[in-house]
Coordinates of C-alpha atoms in Angstrom, one line a residue:
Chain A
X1 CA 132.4 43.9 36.7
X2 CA 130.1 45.4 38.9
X3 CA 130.1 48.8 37.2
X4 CA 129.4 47.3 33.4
X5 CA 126.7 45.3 34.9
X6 CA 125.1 48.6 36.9
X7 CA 125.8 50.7 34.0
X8 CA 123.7 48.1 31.3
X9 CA 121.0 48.0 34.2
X10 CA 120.3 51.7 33.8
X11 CA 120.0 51.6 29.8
X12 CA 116.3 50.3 30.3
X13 CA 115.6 52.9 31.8
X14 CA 117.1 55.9 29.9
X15 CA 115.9 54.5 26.5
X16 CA 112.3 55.7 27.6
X17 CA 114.1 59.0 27.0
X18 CA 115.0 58.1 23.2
X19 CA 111.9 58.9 21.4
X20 CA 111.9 62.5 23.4
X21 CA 115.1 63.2 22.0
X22 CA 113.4 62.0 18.6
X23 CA 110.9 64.2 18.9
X24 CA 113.2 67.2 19.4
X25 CA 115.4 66.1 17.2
X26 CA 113.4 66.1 13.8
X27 CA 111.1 69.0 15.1
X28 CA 113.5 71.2 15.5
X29 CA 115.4 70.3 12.4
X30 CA 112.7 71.0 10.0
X31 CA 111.6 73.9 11.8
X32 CA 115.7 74.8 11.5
X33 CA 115.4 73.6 7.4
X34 CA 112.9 75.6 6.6
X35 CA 113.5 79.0 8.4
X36 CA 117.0 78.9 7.8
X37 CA 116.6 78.5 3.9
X38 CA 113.8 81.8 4.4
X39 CA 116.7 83.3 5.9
X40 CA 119.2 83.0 3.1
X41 CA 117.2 83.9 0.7
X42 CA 116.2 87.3 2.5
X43 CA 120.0 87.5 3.3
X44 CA 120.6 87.6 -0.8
X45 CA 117.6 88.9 -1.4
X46 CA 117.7 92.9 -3.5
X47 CA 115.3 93.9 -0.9
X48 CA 117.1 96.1 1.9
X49 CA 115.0 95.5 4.6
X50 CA 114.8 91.7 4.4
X51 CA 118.7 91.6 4.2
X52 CA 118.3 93.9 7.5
X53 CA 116.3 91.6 9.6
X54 CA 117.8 88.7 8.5
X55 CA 121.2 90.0 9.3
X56 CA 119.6 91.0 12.4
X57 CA 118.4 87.7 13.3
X58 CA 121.5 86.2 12.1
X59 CA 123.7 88.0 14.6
X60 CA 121.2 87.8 18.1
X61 CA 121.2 83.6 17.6
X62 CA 124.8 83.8 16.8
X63 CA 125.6 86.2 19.6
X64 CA 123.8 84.6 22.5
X65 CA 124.3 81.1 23.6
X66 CA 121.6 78.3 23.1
X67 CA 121.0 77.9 26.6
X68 CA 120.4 81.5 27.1
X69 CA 117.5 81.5 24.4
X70 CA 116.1 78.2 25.5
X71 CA 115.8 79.8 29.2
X72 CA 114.3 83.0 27.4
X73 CA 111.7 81.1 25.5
X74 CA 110.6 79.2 28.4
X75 CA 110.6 81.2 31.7
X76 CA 110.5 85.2 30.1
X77 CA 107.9 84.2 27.4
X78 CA 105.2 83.3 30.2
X79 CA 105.7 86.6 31.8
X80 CA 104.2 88.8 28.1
X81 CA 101.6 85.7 28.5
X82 CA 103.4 83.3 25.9
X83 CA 103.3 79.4 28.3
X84 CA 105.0 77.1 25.6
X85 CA 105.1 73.4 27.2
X86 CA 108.5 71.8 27.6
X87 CA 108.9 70.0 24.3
X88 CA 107.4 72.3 22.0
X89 CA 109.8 75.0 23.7
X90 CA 112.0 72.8 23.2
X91 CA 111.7 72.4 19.5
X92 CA 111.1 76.2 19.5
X93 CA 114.4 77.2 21.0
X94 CA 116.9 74.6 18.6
X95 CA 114.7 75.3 15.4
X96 CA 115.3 78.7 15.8
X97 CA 118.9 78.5 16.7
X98 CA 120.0 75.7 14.1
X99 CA 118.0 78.2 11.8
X100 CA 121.0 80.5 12.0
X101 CA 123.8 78.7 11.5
X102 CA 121.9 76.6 8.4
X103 CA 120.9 80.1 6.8
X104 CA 124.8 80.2 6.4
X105 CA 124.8 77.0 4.7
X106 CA 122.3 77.9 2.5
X107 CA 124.1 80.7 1.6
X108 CA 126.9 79.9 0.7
X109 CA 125.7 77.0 -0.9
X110 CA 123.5 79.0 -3.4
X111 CA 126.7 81.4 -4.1
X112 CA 128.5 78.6 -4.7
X113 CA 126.1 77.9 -7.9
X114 CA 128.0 79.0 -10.7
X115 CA 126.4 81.8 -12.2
X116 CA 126.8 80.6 -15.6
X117 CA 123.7 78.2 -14.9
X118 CA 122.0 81.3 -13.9
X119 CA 122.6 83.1 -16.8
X120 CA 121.8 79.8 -19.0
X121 CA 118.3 79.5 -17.5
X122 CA 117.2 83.0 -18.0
X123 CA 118.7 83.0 -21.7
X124 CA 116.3 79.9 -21.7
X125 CA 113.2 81.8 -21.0
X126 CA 113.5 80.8 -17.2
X127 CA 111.8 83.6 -14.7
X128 CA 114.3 85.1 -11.9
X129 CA 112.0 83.2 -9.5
X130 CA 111.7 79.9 -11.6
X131 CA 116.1 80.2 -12.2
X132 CA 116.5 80.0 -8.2
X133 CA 114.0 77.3 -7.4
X134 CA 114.2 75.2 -10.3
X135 CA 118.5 75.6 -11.1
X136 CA 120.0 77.1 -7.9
X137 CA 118.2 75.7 -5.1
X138 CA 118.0 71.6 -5.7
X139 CA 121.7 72.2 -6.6
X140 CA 122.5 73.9 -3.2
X141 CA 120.5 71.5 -1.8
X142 CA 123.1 68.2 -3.2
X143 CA 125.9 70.9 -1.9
X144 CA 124.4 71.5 1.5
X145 CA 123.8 67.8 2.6
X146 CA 126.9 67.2 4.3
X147 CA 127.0 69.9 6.9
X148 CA 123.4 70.1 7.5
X149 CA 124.1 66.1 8.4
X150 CA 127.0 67.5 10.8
X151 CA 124.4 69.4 12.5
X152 CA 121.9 67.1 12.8
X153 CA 124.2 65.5 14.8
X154 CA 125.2 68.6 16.7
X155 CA 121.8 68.8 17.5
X156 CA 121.3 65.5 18.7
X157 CA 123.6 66.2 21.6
X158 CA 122.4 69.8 22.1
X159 CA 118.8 68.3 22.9
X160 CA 120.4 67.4 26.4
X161 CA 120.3 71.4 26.8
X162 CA 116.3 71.1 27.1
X163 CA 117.1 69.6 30.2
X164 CA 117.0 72.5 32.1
X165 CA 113.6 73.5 30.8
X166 CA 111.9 70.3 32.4
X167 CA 111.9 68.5 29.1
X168 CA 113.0 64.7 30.4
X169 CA 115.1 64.0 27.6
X170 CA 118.0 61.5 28.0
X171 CA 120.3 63.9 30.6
X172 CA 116.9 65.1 32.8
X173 CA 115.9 61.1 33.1
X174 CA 119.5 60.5 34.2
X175 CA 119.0 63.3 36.8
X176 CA 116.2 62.1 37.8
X177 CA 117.0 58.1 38.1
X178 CA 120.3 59.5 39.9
X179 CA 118.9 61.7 42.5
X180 CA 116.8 58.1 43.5
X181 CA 119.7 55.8 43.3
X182 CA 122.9 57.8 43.9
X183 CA 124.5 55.1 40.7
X184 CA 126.2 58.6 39.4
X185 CA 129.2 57.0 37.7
X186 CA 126.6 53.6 36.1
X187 CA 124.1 56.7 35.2
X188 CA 126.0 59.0 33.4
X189 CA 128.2 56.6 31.9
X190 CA 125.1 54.8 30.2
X191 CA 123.8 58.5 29.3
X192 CA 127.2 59.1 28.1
X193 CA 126.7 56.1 25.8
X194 CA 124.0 56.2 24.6
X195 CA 124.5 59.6 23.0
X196 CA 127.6 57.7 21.3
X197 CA 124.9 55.4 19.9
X198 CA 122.6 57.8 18.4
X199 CA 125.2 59.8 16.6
X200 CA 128.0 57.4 15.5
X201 CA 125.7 56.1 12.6
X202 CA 124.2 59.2 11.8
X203 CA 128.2 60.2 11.3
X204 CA 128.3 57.4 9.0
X205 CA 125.0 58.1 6.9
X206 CA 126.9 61.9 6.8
X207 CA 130.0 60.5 5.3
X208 CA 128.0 58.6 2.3
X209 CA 126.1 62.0 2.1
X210 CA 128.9 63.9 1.6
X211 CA 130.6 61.4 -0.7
X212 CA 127.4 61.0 -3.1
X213 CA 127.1 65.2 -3.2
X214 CA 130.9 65.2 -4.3
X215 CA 129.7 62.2 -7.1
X216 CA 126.9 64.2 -8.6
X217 CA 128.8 67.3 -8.3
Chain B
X1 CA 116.3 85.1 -49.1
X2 CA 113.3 86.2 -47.7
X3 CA 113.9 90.2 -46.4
X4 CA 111.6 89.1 -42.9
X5 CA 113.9 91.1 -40.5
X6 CA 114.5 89.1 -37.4
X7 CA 117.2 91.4 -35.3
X8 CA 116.3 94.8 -35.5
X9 CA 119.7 96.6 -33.1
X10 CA 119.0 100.6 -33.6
X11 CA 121.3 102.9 -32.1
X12 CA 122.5 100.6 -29.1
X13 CA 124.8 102.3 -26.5
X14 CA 126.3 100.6 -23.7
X15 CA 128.7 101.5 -20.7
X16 CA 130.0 99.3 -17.9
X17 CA 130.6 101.3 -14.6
X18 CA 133.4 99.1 -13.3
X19 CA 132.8 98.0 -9.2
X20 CA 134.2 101.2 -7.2
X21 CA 137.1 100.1 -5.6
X22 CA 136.8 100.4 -2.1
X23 CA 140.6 101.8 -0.8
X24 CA 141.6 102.0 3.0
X25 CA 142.1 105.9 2.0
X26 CA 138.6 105.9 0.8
X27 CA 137.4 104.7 4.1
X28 CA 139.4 106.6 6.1
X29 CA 138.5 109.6 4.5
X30 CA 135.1 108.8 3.7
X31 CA 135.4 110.8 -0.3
X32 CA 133.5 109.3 -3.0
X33 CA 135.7 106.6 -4.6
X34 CA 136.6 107.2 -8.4
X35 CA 134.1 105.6 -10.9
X36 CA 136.0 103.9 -14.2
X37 CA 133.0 104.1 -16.8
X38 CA 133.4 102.0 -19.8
X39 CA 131.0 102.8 -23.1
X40 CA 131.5 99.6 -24.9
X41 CA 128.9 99.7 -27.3
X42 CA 129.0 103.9 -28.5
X43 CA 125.8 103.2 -31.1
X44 CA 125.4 99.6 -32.6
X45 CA 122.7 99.3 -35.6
X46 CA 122.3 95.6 -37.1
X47 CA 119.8 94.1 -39.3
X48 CA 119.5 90.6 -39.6
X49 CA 117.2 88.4 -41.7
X50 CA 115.4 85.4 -41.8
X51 CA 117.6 82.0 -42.6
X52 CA 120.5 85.0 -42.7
X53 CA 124.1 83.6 -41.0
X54 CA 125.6 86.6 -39.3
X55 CA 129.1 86.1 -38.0
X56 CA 130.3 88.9 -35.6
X57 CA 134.3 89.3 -35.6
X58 CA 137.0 92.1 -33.9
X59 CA 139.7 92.0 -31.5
X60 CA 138.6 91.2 -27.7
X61 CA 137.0 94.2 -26.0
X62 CA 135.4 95.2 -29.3
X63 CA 131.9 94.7 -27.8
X64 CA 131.2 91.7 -30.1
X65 CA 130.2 89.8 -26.9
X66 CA 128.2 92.6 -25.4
X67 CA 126.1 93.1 -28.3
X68 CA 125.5 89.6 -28.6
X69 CA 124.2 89.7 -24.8
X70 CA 121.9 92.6 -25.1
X71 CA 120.3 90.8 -27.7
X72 CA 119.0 88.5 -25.0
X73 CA 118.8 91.2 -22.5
X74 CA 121.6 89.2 -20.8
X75 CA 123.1 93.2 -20.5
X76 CA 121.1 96.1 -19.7
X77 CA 121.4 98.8 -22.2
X78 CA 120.8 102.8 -21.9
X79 CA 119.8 104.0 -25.2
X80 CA 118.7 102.7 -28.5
X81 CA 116.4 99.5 -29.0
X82 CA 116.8 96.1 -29.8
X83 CA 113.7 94.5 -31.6
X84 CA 113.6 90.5 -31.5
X85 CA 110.4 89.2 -34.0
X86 CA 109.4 92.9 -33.4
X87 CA 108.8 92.6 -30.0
X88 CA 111.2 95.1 -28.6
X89 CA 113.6 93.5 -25.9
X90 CA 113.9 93.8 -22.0
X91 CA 112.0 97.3 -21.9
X92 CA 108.9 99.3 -22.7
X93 CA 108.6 102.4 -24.2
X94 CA 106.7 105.0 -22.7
X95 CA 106.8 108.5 -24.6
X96 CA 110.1 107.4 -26.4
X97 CA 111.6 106.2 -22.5
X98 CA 112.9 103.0 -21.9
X99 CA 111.6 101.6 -19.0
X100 CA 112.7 98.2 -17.4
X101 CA 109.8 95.5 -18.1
X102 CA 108.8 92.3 -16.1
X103 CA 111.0 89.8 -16.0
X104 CA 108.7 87.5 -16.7
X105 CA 107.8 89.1 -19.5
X106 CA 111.7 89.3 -20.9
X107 CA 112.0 85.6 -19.8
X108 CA 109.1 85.0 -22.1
X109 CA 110.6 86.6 -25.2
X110 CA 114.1 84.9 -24.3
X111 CA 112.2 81.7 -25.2
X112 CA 112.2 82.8 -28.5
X113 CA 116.1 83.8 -28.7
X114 CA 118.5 80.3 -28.5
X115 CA 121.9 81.6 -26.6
X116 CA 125.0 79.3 -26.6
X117 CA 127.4 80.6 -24.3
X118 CA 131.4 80.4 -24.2
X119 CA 131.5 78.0 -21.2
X120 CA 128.7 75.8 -21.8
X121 CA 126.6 76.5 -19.0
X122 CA 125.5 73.2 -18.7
X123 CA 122.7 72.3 -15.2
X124 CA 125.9 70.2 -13.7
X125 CA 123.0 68.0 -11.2
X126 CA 120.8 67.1 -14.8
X127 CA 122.0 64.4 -17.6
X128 CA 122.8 65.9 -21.0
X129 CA 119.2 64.6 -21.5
X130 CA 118.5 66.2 -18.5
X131 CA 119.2 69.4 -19.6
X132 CA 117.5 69.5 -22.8
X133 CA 114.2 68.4 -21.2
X134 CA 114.2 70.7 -17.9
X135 CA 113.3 74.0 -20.1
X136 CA 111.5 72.0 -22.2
X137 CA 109.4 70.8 -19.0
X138 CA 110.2 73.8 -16.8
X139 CA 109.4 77.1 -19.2
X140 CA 107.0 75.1 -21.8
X141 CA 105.3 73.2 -19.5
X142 CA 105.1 70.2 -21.8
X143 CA 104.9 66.6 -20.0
X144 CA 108.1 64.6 -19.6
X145 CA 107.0 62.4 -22.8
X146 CA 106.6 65.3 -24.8
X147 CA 109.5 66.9 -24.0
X148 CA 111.4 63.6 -24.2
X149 CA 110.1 63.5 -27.8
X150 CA 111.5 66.6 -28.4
X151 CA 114.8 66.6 -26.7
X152 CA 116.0 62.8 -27.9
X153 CA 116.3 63.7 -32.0
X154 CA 117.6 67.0 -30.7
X155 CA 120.4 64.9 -28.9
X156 CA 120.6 62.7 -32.0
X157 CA 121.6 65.8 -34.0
X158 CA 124.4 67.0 -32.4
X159 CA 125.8 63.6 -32.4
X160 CA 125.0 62.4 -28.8
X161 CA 123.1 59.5 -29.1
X162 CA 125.1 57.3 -26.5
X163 CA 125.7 59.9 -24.7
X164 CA 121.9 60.9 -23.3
X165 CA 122.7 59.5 -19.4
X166 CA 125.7 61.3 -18.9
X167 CA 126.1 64.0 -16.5
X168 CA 128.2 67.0 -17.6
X169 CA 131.6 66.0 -15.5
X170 CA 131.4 63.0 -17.8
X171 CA 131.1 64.5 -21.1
X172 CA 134.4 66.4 -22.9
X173 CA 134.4 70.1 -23.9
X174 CA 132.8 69.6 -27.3
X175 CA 130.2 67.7 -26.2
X176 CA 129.3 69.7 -23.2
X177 CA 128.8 72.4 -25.9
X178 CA 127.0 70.3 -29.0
X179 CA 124.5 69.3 -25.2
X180 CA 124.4 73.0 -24.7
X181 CA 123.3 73.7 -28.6
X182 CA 121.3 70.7 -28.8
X183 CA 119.4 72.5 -25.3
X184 CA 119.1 75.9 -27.0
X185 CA 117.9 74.4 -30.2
X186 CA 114.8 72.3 -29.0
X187 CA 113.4 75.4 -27.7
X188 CA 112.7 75.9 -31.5
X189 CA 114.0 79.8 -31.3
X190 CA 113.4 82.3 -34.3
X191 CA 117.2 83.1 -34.1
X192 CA 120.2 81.4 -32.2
X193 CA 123.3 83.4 -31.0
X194 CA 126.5 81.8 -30.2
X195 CA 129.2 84.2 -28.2
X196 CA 132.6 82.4 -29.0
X197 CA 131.3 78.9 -28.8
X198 CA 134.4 77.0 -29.1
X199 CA 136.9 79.9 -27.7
X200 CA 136.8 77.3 -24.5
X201 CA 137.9 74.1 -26.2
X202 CA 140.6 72.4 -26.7
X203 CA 142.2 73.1 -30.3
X204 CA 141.3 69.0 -31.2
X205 CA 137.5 69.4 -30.1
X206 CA 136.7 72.4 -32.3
X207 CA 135.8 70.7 -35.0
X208 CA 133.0 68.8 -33.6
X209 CA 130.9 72.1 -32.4
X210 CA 132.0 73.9 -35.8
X211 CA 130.6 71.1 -37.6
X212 CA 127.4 70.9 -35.8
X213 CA 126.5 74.9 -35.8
X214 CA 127.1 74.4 -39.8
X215 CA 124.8 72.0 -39.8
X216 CA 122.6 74.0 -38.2
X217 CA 123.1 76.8 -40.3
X218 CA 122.9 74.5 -43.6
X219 CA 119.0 74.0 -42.3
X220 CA 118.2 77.7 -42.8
X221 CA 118.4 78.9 -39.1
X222 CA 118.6 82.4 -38.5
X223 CA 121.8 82.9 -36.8
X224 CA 124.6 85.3 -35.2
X225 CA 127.8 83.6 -34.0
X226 CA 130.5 85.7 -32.4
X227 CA 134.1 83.9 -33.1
X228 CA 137.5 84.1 -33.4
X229 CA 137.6 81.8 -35.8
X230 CA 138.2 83.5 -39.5
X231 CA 138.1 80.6 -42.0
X232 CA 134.9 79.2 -40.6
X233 CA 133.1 82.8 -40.4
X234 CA 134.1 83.2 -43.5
X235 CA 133.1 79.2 -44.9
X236 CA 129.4 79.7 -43.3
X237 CA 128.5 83.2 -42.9
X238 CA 126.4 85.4 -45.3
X239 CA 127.6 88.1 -44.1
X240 CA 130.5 89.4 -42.2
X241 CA 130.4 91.5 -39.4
X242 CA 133.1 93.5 -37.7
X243 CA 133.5 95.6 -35.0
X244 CA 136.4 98.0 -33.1
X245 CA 136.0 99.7 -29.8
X246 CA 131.9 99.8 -29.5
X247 CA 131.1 100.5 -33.3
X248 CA 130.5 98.3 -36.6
X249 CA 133.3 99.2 -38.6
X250 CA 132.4 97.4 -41.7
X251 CA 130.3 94.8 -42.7
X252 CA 129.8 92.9 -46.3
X253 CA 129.9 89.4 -47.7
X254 CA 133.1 87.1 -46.7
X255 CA 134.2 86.7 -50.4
X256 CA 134.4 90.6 -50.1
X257 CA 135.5 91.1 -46.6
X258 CA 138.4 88.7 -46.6
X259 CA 140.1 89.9 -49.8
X260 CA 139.5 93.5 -49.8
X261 CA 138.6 94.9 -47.0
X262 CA 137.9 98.6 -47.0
X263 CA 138.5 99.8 -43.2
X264 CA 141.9 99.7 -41.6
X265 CA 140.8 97.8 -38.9
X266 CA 139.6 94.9 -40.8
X267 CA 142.7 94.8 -42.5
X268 CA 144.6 94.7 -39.2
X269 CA 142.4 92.1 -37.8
X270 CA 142.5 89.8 -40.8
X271 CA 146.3 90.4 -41.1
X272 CA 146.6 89.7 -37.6
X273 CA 144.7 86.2 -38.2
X274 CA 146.8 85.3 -40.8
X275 CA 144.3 85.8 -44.0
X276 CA 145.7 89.2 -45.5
X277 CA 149.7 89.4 -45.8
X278 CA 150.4 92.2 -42.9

């Protein structure tokens, strides 16, 4: 009994945490949203050079791991003279990973626009430019909903990475509480849960997302 | 019938350069892979008129289709011109050159040029009112009331009053297509081409799309319908065309065409359909 009753004593304290982890969170996501739909559209775009860098891009965030880049951003960045605070680094280093890996679902989800749409909104009188935002994209969009949800949540529990770059997000706040009180099994344990908090509804809200997406499709 | 020409084709040639097929041997050895070049269009010329009902028959790979999509710059082609309204079609021409124009300007003459395509082509995330409006609201700018106004008796033509709030995975064949006319049509084109329009239906919901591109064609449009089907060419067309391996073999009225053809070819495709004893 003693443990449940320690480990509910230390939620107090590890829900000041929650609305850093918010912060992150949603930050990084629509940084994530909007440079990983730039990215697939330079990765399909005619233009050699922009399917170059965004290859490029593509494979560095792929090929390192995210603790590696959010190290990178926040103690090699200072020494060319770039000081980003915890948070905003923060926000920095999972925007630009989670960029990545969406580009790919943007990708794919615009292929997987049947081109017969594309041909039907030219024949209509529909620019190239007008065709992709106006047909392709809100359709990729319905298609991409599920996984971006997925990694939403991913994300969610990747903020605890930030820890290491003095952002006192859920995991640093449990450090710190445990280096005062030595409660490591109550501490963690509450982290633990907590995490399982956050992201067992989102999982829920991703599963009507999905479901509605397949409806409309 | 008025002699305004509305589809001037001169001299159209046409090749497909099939993908290069990229072989382990090709890699390995790093020589040029063969090219398979295709001309399927070896010098089309076709004149059609104002209120005039063109259809376009001939066995698959005749180039029917392909013509019908340069029309609408849906194809590129590499010699001759194609003249919609007198506007000449997907290219300028700089000291007798053809040279690629904007695409917004081609998008801008393809408002004039309805297209009804094989598989429908319906915007799958829009309602079949849905996807009259969105070119209606996207290319002509006009507000959603206007282009409400517009797209509703449209709708109403082609049969689909109760069916205005339905999405595409809840309509049939035929009515995915008479959604996909209807779409063309309130676009108010000077000429609408349809490239084998019920080729994709089942046998039972032909009918309903023949019936409504008659319609259409009772109220004077200009059109050109590619088909396979011989006894409705020949019920609504003014005149017939057909085509073998890239060229216009013959062309004439339907009472002429269908009982005495002149080139071998007709005869073998007319035979082949059942309307000339073999």
């Amino acid at each position: 009994m003693d443990f449940i009753n320690n480990t509910l004593a230390v939620f107090p304290a590890l829900l000041v945490a929650v609305p850093v982890v918010v912060q992150l969170a949603l930050g990084a996501m629509l940084l994530a949203l909007v440079l990983g739909l730039l990215i697939a559209l330079a990765r399909i775009s005619s233009i050699k050079i922009l399917r170059g860098v965004a290859t490029f891009y593509l494979e560095v965030i792929r090929g390192t791991p995210l603790l590696v880049q959010l190290v990178y951003i926040f103690f090699v960045l200072p020494s060319i003279g770039v000081e980003i605070e915890p948070v905003p680094a923060g926000i920095l280093g999972l925007g630009l990973n989670y960029a990545a890996y969406l580009s790919e679902v943007f990708r794919s989800a615009i292929l997987s626009v049947e081109h017969g749409q594309t041909e039907a909104a030219l024949s209509l009188g529909y620019t190239p430019s007008k065709t992709l935002w106006k047909v392709v994209i809100p359709q990729s969009f319905v298609v991409s909903m599920g996984p971006i949800g997925n990694y939403f949540i991913a994300m969610i529990k990747d903020t605890a990475l930030t820890s290491v770059i003095a952002v006192t997000e859920i995991l640093k706040t449990a450090n710190i509480l445990n280096s005062q009180t030595f409660q490591t099994t109550a501490i963690y344990t509450a982290a633990a849960i907590l995490y399982l908090i956050i992201s067992l509804p989102l999982s829920r809200v991703v599963v009507v997302l999905e479901r509605k997406a397949r409806a409309s499709g | 019938m008025a002699d305004e020409t509305i589809i001037d084709v001169r001299d159209v040639h046409k090749t497909f350069i099939s993908e290069t097929k990229r072989t382990l041997w090709s890699k390995l050895t790093g020589r040029p892979h063969v090219e398979k070049r295709v001309e399927v269009l070896k010098g089309v010329d076709l004149v059609v008129h104002r209120g005039e009902t063109i259809a376009i028959l001939g066995s698959s790979g005749s180039g029917k289709s392909t013509l019908l999509r340069c029309i609408n710059k849906l194809e590129t082609i590499e010699a001759g011109r194609i003249y919609v309204n007198g506007h000449l079609i997907g290219y300028e021409e700089r000291d007798g050159e053809l040279i690629a124009e904007k695409a917004s300007i081609t998008a801008q003459k393809r408002t004039d040029i309805g297209f009804v395509f094989q598989h429908f082509n319906l915007f799958l995330n829009k309602t079949a009112l849905g996807n009259v409006m969105a070119p209606l609201r996207d290319v002509k700018k006009l507000s959603a009331a206007e282009a409400r106004n517009i797209a509703v008796p449209n709708l109403e033509m082609v049969g689909l009053a109760d069916k205005m709030e339905n999405y595409p995975s809840k309509l049939s064949g035929g009515q995915k297509q008479r959604v996909a006319i209807a779409r063309a049509l309130a676009m108010e084109p000077s000429v609408m081409l349809f490239d084998e329009p019920t080729s994709a239906l089942d046998p039972e919901l032909v009918g309903e799309v023949l019936a409504v591109i008659k319609k259409i064609a009772q109220q004077g449009t200009t059109m050109v319908i590619v088909t396979h089907e011989m006894q409705f060419a020949r019920d609504i067309a003014d005149r017939i065309v057909v085509m073998d391996q890239g060229v216009i073999v013959e062309e004439g009225p339907p009472s002429r065409i269908f009982t005495t053809p002149e080139h071998p070819k007709t005869r073998a495709l007319l035979s082949r359909s059942g309307i000339l004893p073999g």
